[in-house]
PDB file of C-alpha atoms in Angstrom:
ATOM      1  CA  ASN A 168      60.832  15.227  73.295  1.00 63.00           C
ATOM      2  CA  ALA A 169      62.353  17.995  75.532  1.00 73.00           C
ATOM      3  CA  GLY A 170      63.657  20.142  72.726  1.00 92.00           C
ATOM      4  CA  VAL A 171      65.433  23.243  74.027  1.00 95.00           C
ATOM      5  CA  THR A 172      65.279  23.682  77.813  1.00 96.00           C
ATOM      6  CA  GLN A 173      66.158  27.011  79.609  1.00 96.00           C
ATOM      7  CA  THR A 174      66.692  27.499  83.329  1.00 96.00           C
ATOM      8  CA  PRO A 175      65.759  29.361  85.331  1.00 96.00           C
ATOM      9  CA  LYS A 176      62.326  30.704  83.914  1.00 95.00           C
ATOM     10  CA  PHE A 177      62.690  33.792  86.153  1.00 96.00           C
ATOM     11  CA  GLN A 178      65.472  35.591  87.840  1.00 96.00           C
ATOM     12  CA  VAL A 179      65.979  38.800  89.948  1.00 97.00           C
ATOM     13  CA  LEU A 180      69.604  40.053  90.212  1.00 96.00           C
ATOM     14  CA  LYS A 181      71.130  43.025  91.991  1.00 97.00           C
ATOM     15  CA  THR A 182      73.336  45.299  89.932  1.00 97.00           C
ATOM     16  CA  GLY A 183      76.864  43.836  89.941  1.00 97.00           C
ATOM     17  CA  GLN A 184      75.927  40.261  90.611  1.00 97.00           C
ATOM     18  CA  SER A 185      76.870  37.491  88.275  1.00 96.00           C
ATOM     19  CA  MET A 186      74.937  34.569  87.052  1.00 96.00           C
ATOM     20  CA  THR A 187      74.671  31.964  84.321  1.00 97.00           C
ATOM     21  CA  LEU A 188      71.488  31.193  82.166  1.00 98.00           C
ATOM     22  CA  GLN A 189      71.401  27.603  81.281  1.00 97.00           C
ATOM     23  CA  CYS A 190      70.387  26.155  77.931  1.00 98.00           C
ATOM     24  CA  ALA A 191      70.317  22.626  76.880  1.00 97.00           C
ATOM     25  CA  GLN A 192      69.110  20.855  73.739  1.00 96.00           C
ATOM     26  CA  ASP A 193      68.605  17.066  73.120  1.00 95.00           C
ATOM     27  CA  MET A 194      68.261  17.167  69.170  1.00 91.00           C
ATOM     28  CA  ASN A 195      72.011  16.965  68.459  1.00 91.00           C
ATOM     29  CA  HIS A 196      71.801  20.394  66.787  1.00 91.00           C
ATOM     30  CA  GLU A 197      75.172  21.938  65.874  1.00 90.00           C
ATOM     31  CA  TYR A 198      74.099  25.482  65.816  1.00 90.00           C
ATOM     32  CA  MET A 199      73.028  27.354  69.141  1.00 93.00           C
ATOM     33  CA  SER A 200      72.397  30.953  69.960  1.00 95.00           C
ATOM     34  CA  TRP A 201      71.238  33.419  72.485  1.00 97.00           C
ATOM     35  CA  TYR A 202      68.797  36.292  71.898  1.00 96.00           C
ATOM     36  CA  ARG A 203      67.412  39.010  74.064  1.00 96.00           C
ATOM     37  CA  GLN A 204      63.973  40.267  73.404  1.00 95.00           C
ATOM     38  CA  ASP A 205      62.989  43.776  74.344  1.00 92.00           C
ATOM     39  CA  PRO A 206      59.699  45.792  73.578  1.00 84.00           C
ATOM     40  CA  GLY A 207      59.791  47.157  70.054  1.00 79.00           C
ATOM     41  CA  MET A 208      63.295  45.773  69.409  1.00 83.00           C
ATOM     42  CA  GLY A 209      62.356  42.214  68.298  1.00 86.00           C
ATOM     43  CA  LEU A 210      65.053  39.573  69.085  1.00 91.00           C
ATOM     44  CA  ARG A 211      68.649  40.658  69.014  1.00 92.00           C
ATOM     45  CA  LEU A 212      71.334  38.074  68.680  1.00 93.00           C
ATOM     46  CA  ILE A 213      73.898  38.041  71.575  1.00 96.00           C
ATOM     47  CA  HIS A 214      76.255  35.217  70.842  1.00 96.00           C
ATOM     48  CA  TYR A 215      76.110  32.060  68.817  1.00 94.00           C
ATOM     49  CA  SER A 216      77.948  28.729  68.202  1.00 93.00           C
ATOM     50  CA  VAL A 217      78.243  26.576  65.116  1.00 90.00           C
ATOM     51  CA  GLY A 218      79.623  23.611  67.216  1.00 91.00           C
ATOM     52  CA  ALA A 219      81.387  22.472  70.313  1.00 94.00           C
ATOM     53  CA  GLY A 220      84.364  24.652  71.064  1.00 94.00           C
ATOM     54  CA  ILE A 221      83.238  27.462  68.628  1.00 94.00           C
ATOM     55  CA  THR A 222      81.482  30.601  69.580  1.00 95.00           C
ATOM     56  CA  ASP A 223      81.125  34.112  67.990  1.00 94.00           C
ATOM     57  CA  GLN A 224      79.574  37.453  68.712  1.00 94.00           C
ATOM     58  CA  GLY A 225      76.241  38.485  67.483  1.00 91.00           C
ATOM     59  CA  GLU A 226      74.644  42.136  67.537  1.00 89.00           C
ATOM     60  CA  VAL A 227      74.847  42.834  71.122  1.00 95.00           C
ATOM     61  CA  PRO A 228      77.617  40.894  72.910  1.00 96.00           C
ATOM     62  CA  ASN A 229      78.889  43.388  75.450  1.00 96.00           C
ATOM     63  CA  GLY A 230      78.291  42.207  79.023  1.00 96.00           C
ATOM     64  CA  TYR A 231      77.873  38.476  78.172  1.00 97.00           C
ATOM     65  CA  ASN A 232      80.126  35.576  77.877  1.00 97.00           C
ATOM     66  CA  VAL A 233      79.408  32.109  76.374  1.00 97.00           C
ATOM     67  CA  SER A 234      81.086  28.815  76.030  1.00 96.00           C
ATOM     68  CA  ARG A 235      80.232  25.536  74.184  1.00 97.00           C
ATOM     69  CA  SER A 236      82.225  22.659  75.690  1.00 96.00           C
ATOM     70  CA  THR A 237      79.506  19.962  74.404  1.00 96.00           C
ATOM     71  CA  THR A 238      76.993  19.873  71.651  1.00 95.00           C
ATOM     72  CA  GLU A 239      74.112  19.871  74.107  1.00 96.00           C
ATOM     73  CA  ASP A 240      74.926  22.864  76.381  1.00 97.00           C
ATOM     74  CA  PHE A 241      75.256  26.493  75.713  1.00 98.00           C
ATOM     75  CA  PRO A 242      75.227  28.595  78.890  1.00 98.00           C
ATOM     76  CA  LEU A 243      75.178  32.529  78.831  1.00 98.00           C
ATOM     77  CA  ARG A 244      77.101  34.222  81.585  1.00 98.00           C
ATOM     78  CA  LEU A 245      76.392  37.723  82.949  1.00 96.00           C
ATOM     79  CA  LEU A 246      79.516  38.760  84.762  1.00 91.00           C
ATOM     80  CA  SER A 247      78.375  41.905  86.335  1.00 96.00           C
ATOM     81  CA  ALA A 248      74.624  42.513  85.912  1.00 96.00           C
ATOM     82  CA  ALA A 249      73.384  45.893  84.924  1.00 97.00           C
ATOM     83  CA  PRO A 250      69.801  47.321  84.733  1.00 97.00           C
ATOM     84  CA  SER A 251      70.227  47.460  81.031  1.00 96.00           C
ATOM     85  CA  GLN A 252      70.399  43.729  80.937  1.00 97.00           C
ATOM     86  CA  THR A 253      66.818  43.431  82.134  1.00 97.00           C
ATOM     87  CA  SER A 254      65.074  41.578  79.350  1.00 97.00           C
ATOM     88  CA  VAL A 255      63.707  38.196  78.294  1.00 96.00           C
ATOM     89  CA  TYR A 256      66.325  35.828  77.048  1.00 97.00           C
ATOM     90  CA  PHE A 257      65.843  33.002  74.647  1.00 96.00           C
ATOM     91  CA  CYS A 258      68.006  30.165  73.618  1.00 96.00           C
ATOM     92  CA  ALA A 259      67.601  28.647  70.114  1.00 94.00           C
ATOM     93  CA  SER A 260      69.135  25.712  68.229  1.00 92.00           C
ATOM     94  CA  SER A 261      69.051  24.448  64.729  1.00 88.00           C
ATOM     95  CA  SER A 262      70.539  21.781  62.512  1.00 84.00           C
ATOM     96  CA  ARG A 263      73.113  22.226  59.840  1.00 75.00           C
ATOM     97  CA  ALA A 264      72.706  18.734  58.417  1.00 69.00           C
ATOM     98  CA  ARG A 265      69.562  19.086  56.247  1.00 64.00           C
ATOM     99  CA  GLN A 266      68.086  22.106  54.385  1.00 65.00           C
ATOM    100  CA  GLU A 267      64.510  21.098  55.553  1.00 62.00           C
ATOM    101  CA  ASN A 268      65.603  21.292  59.126  1.00 64.00           C
ATOM    102  CA  THR A 269      66.956  24.865  58.955  1.00 73.00           C
ATOM    103  CA  GLU A 270      64.416  26.390  61.366  1.00 82.00           C
ATOM    104  CA  ALA A 271      65.343  27.334  64.763  1.00 87.00           C
ATOM    105  CA  PHE A 272      63.877  25.737  67.910  1.00 90.00           C
ATOM    106  CA  PHE A 273      63.387  27.994  70.876  1.00 93.00           C
ATOM    107  CA  GLY A 274      63.349  27.496  74.648  1.00 94.00           C
ATOM    108  CA  GLN A 275      60.577  29.037  76.720  1.00 93.00           C
ATOM    109  CA  GLY A 276      62.736  31.958  77.746  1.00 94.00           C
ATOM    110  CA  THR A 277      64.363  33.409  80.910  1.00 96.00           C
ATOM    111  CA  ARG A 278      62.739  36.647  82.235  1.00 95.00           C
ATOM    112  CA  LEU A 279      65.558  38.554  83.969  1.00 97.00           C
ATOM    113  CA  THR A 280      65.169  41.659  86.104  1.00 97.00           C
ATOM    114  CA  VAL A 281      68.241  43.526  87.293  1.00 97.00           C
ATOM    115  CA  VAL A 282      67.619  46.078  90.086  1.00 97.00           C
TER     116      VAL A 282
ATOM    117  CA  ALA B 179      74.717  42.236  56.046  1.00 71.00           C
ATOM    118  CA  GLN B 180      71.160  40.963  56.193  1.00 74.00           C
ATOM    119  CA  SER B 181      68.310  43.044  57.887  1.00 87.00           C
ATOM    120  CA  VAL B 182      64.523  42.511  58.210  1.00 92.00           C
ATOM    121  CA  THR B 183      61.988  45.284  58.342  1.00 93.00           C
ATOM    122  CA  GLN B 184      58.349  44.688  59.519  1.00 95.00           C
ATOM    123  CA  LEU B 185      56.568  48.007  58.697  1.00 90.00           C
ATOM    124  CA  ASP B 186      53.651  47.518  61.120  1.00 93.00           C
ATOM    125  CA  SER B 187      54.378  47.307  64.758  1.00 93.00           C
ATOM    126  CA  GLN B 188      50.747  46.713  65.603  1.00 95.00           C
ATOM    127  CA  VAL B 189      47.886  45.471  63.554  1.00 97.00           C
ATOM    128  CA  PRO B 190      44.266  45.378  65.021  1.00 97.00           C
ATOM    129  CA  VAL B 191      41.889  43.405  62.939  1.00 97.00           C
ATOM    130  CA  PHE B 192      38.269  42.206  63.627  1.00 97.00           C
ATOM    131  CA  GLU B 193      37.536  38.534  63.849  1.00 97.00           C
ATOM    132  CA  GLU B 194      36.928  36.874  60.532  1.00 97.00           C
ATOM    133  CA  ALA B 195      38.447  39.666  58.618  1.00 97.00           C
ATOM    134  CA  PRO B 196      41.572  39.173  56.389  1.00 97.00           C
ATOM    135  CA  VAL B 197      45.048  40.272  57.414  1.00 97.00           C
ATOM    136  CA  GLU B 198      48.293  40.920  55.919  1.00 97.00           C
ATOM    137  CA  LEU B 199      51.660  41.315  57.962  1.00 97.00           C
ATOM    138  CA  ARG B 200      54.261  42.807  55.928  1.00 97.00           C
ATOM    139  CA  CYS B 201      58.054  41.802  55.802  1.00 96.00           C
ATOM    140  CA  ASN B 202      60.828  43.098  53.668  1.00 96.00           C
ATOM    141  CA  TYR B 203      64.303  41.861  53.957  1.00 93.00           C
ATOM    142  CA  SER B 204      67.648  43.062  52.516  1.00 89.00           C
ATOM    143  CA  SER B 205      70.559  40.573  51.466  1.00 80.00           C
ATOM    144  CA  SER B 206      72.975  40.349  48.727  1.00 75.00           C
ATOM    145  CA  VAL B 207      72.808  36.562  48.678  1.00 79.00           C
ATOM    146  CA  SER B 208      70.263  33.759  48.588  1.00 83.00           C
ATOM    147  CA  VAL B 209      68.269  33.391  51.859  1.00 86.00           C
ATOM    148  CA  TYR B 210      65.860  31.266  53.637  1.00 90.00           C
ATOM    149  CA  LEU B 211      62.846  33.091  55.095  1.00 92.00           C
ATOM    150  CA  PHE B 212      60.704  32.301  58.078  1.00 94.00           C
ATOM    151  CA  TRP B 213      57.706  33.524  59.972  1.00 96.00           C
ATOM    152  CA  TYR B 214      57.530  32.807  63.722  1.00 95.00           C
ATOM    153  CA  VAL B 215      54.776  33.300  66.163  1.00 96.00           C
ATOM    154  CA  GLN B 216      55.030  34.012  69.926  1.00 94.00           C
ATOM    155  CA  TYR B 217      51.882  33.698  72.070  1.00 92.00           C
ATOM    156  CA  PRO B 218      51.891  35.573  75.447  1.00 87.00           C
ATOM    157  CA  ASN B 219      54.503  34.520  77.851  1.00 83.00           C
ATOM    158  CA  GLN B 220      55.764  31.733  75.516  1.00 86.00           C
ATOM    159  CA  GLY B 221      58.767  30.994  73.345  1.00 88.00           C
ATOM    160  CA  LEU B 222      58.761  31.400  69.559  1.00 92.00           C
ATOM    161  CA  GLN B 223      57.257  28.783  67.333  1.00 92.00           C
ATOM    162  CA  LEU B 224      57.844  28.363  63.589  1.00 92.00           C
ATOM    163  CA  LEU B 225      54.692  29.299  61.595  1.00 94.00           C
ATOM    164  CA  LEU B 226      56.067  28.674  58.075  1.00 93.00           C
ATOM    165  CA  LYS B 227      59.201  28.862  56.034  1.00 92.00           C
ATOM    166  CA  TYR B 228      60.451  29.348  52.550  1.00 90.00           C
ATOM    167  CA  LEU B 229      63.536  27.339  51.428  1.00 86.00           C
ATOM    168  CA  SER B 230      63.199  26.872  47.773  1.00 81.00           C
ATOM    169  CA  GLY B 231      60.641  25.990  45.128  1.00 82.00           C
ATOM    170  CA  SER B 232      57.116  27.378  45.128  1.00 83.00           C
ATOM    171  CA  THR B 233      57.103  30.871  46.307  1.00 85.00           C
ATOM    172  CA  LEU B 234      53.787  30.406  48.118  1.00 87.00           C
ATOM    173  CA  VAL B 235      54.076  28.572  51.370  1.00 87.00           C
ATOM    174  CA  GLU B 236      51.219  27.603  53.751  1.00 86.00           C
ATOM    175  CA  SER B 237      50.937  26.773  57.338  1.00 88.00           C
ATOM    176  CA  ILE B 238      48.604  24.112  58.961  1.00 80.00           C
ATOM    177  CA  ASN B 239      46.366  26.832  60.587  1.00 86.00           C
ATOM    178  CA  GLY B 240      45.468  28.824  57.433  1.00 93.00           C
ATOM    179  CA  PHE B 241      48.396  31.319  57.205  1.00 95.00           C
ATOM    180  CA  GLU B 242      50.330  31.636  53.940  1.00 96.00           C
ATOM    181  CA  ALA B 243      53.168  33.734  52.863  1.00 96.00           C
ATOM    182  CA  GLU B 244      54.609  34.532  49.408  1.00 93.00           C
ATOM    183  CA  PHE B 245      58.259  35.002  48.594  1.00 92.00           C
ATOM    184  CA  ASN B 246      58.749  37.863  46.074  1.00 91.00           C
ATOM    185  CA  LYS B 247      62.401  38.038  45.210  1.00 88.00           C
ATOM    186  CA  SER B 248      62.150  41.131  42.981  1.00 89.00           C
ATOM    187  CA  GLN B 249      60.427  43.159  46.003  1.00 89.00           C
ATOM    188  CA  THR B 250      62.554  41.322  48.627  1.00 91.00           C
ATOM    189  CA  SER B 251      59.380  40.689  50.592  1.00 94.00           C
ATOM    190  CA  PHE B 252      57.813  37.784  52.394  1.00 96.00           C
ATOM    191  CA  HIS B 253      54.380  39.074  53.526  1.00 97.00           C
ATOM    192  CA  LEU B 254      52.231  36.888  55.743  1.00 97.00           C
ATOM    193  CA  ARG B 255      48.456  36.572  54.994  1.00 97.00           C
ATOM    194  CA  LYS B 256      45.384  34.931  56.320  1.00 97.00           C
ATOM    195  CA  PRO B 257      41.945  35.329  54.676  1.00 96.00           C
ATOM    196  CA  SER B 258      39.990  35.025  58.059  1.00 97.00           C
ATOM    197  CA  VAL B 259      41.580  35.522  61.386  1.00 97.00           C
ATOM    198  CA  HIS B 260      40.355  34.024  64.729  1.00 96.00           C
ATOM    199  CA  ILE B 261      40.731  35.191  68.201  1.00 96.00           C
ATOM    200  CA  SER B 262      43.289  32.628  68.856  1.00 95.00           C
ATOM    201  CA  ASP B 263      45.519  34.267  66.181  1.00 96.00           C
ATOM    202  CA  THR B 264      46.271  37.165  68.559  1.00 96.00           C
ATOM    203  CA  ALA B 265      50.075  37.000  69.171  1.00 96.00           C
ATOM    204  CA  GLU B 266      53.454  38.506  68.179  1.00 96.00           C
ATOM    205  CA  TYR B 267      54.678  37.629  64.680  1.00 97.00           C
ATOM    206  CA  PHE B 268      58.316  37.814  63.713  1.00 96.00           C
ATOM    207  CA  CYS B 269      59.807  37.585  60.227  1.00 95.00           C
ATOM    208  CA  ALA B 270      63.320  36.245  60.081  1.00 94.00           C
ATOM    209  CA  VAL B 271      66.012  35.534  57.439  1.00 91.00           C
ATOM    210  CA  ARG B 272      69.007  33.323  57.166  1.00 87.00           C
ATOM    211  CA  LYS B 273      71.664  32.890  54.484  1.00 80.00           C
ATOM    212  CA  THR B 274      71.484  29.572  52.504  1.00 76.00           C
ATOM    213  CA  SER B 275      75.133  29.220  53.107  1.00 72.00           C
ATOM    214  CA  TYR B 276      74.477  28.865  56.699  1.00 64.00           C
ATOM    215  CA  ASP B 277      74.664  31.673  59.148  1.00 64.00           C
ATOM    216  CA  LYS B 278      72.859  33.171  62.052  1.00 79.00           C
ATOM    217  CA  VAL B 279      69.177  34.099  62.000  1.00 86.00           C
ATOM    218  CA  ILE B 280      68.221  37.715  61.781  1.00 88.00           C
ATOM    219  CA  PHE B 281      64.700  38.839  63.117  1.00 91.00           C
ATOM    220  CA  GLY B 282      62.571  41.739  62.394  1.00 92.00           C
ATOM    221  CA  PRO B 283      61.166  43.858  65.251  1.00 92.00           C
ATOM    222  CA  GLY B 284      57.832  41.977  65.282  1.00 94.00           C
ATOM    223  CA  THR B 285      54.195  42.793  64.398  1.00 96.00           C
ATOM    224  CA  SER B 286      51.615  42.540  67.243  1.00 96.00           C
ATOM    225  CA  LEU B 287      48.433  41.193  65.830  1.00 97.00           C
ATOM    226  CA  SER B 288      45.330  41.769  67.883  1.00 96.00           C
ATOM    227  CA  VAL B 289      42.091  40.160  66.786  1.00 97.00           C
ATOM    228  CA  ILE B 290      38.988  42.051  68.028  1.00 96.00           C
ATOM    229  CA  PRO B 291      35.751  40.116  68.718  1.00 94.00           C
TER     230      PRO B 291
END
């Protein structure tokens, strides 16, 4: 099973460039989310979605956009990259259907450097 | 709003010694609690979870955590650590009514040979 797949694994951007981090899951999970991980800060929620067509902001949404046109995909867009967005980005998904499946499944991460 | 505190950012411990990683949360409603582990250059993996029922939950690799509602804690323990347990450990909380997952800042466990 593929689980949660993130691409690319590594990316270097120049300040002001735009790009999209891809996230796809094959578990038919309703809930998907994006986190950024910075040293000493843990994981901070950027945006999340409870289903196709529905998205909402997390703790640190500024500078990022998301959309959810299908259950499987949840891309994260950086419209104008800034050095402060240098981080490791994780996508996660989880099921709403059953209590015993409440945990989040994570992708392997995208390491982004903005110069 | 929910929040999670992990009091120790780094915990060094000798191999085969016991360890406790502390986690406290704040929430006005019922929650699910999780511990995730992150090995170097990898994503997060679920270690164990508390949903309901017995307050003591165990993982397959010897870790256990106890939910203490009165102290709003969910500390992680292992009686004897191995070198392979060296990793970052994150405590997380989620409302039972279904909501986003909030993570603590993490504790870096270093096992010393």
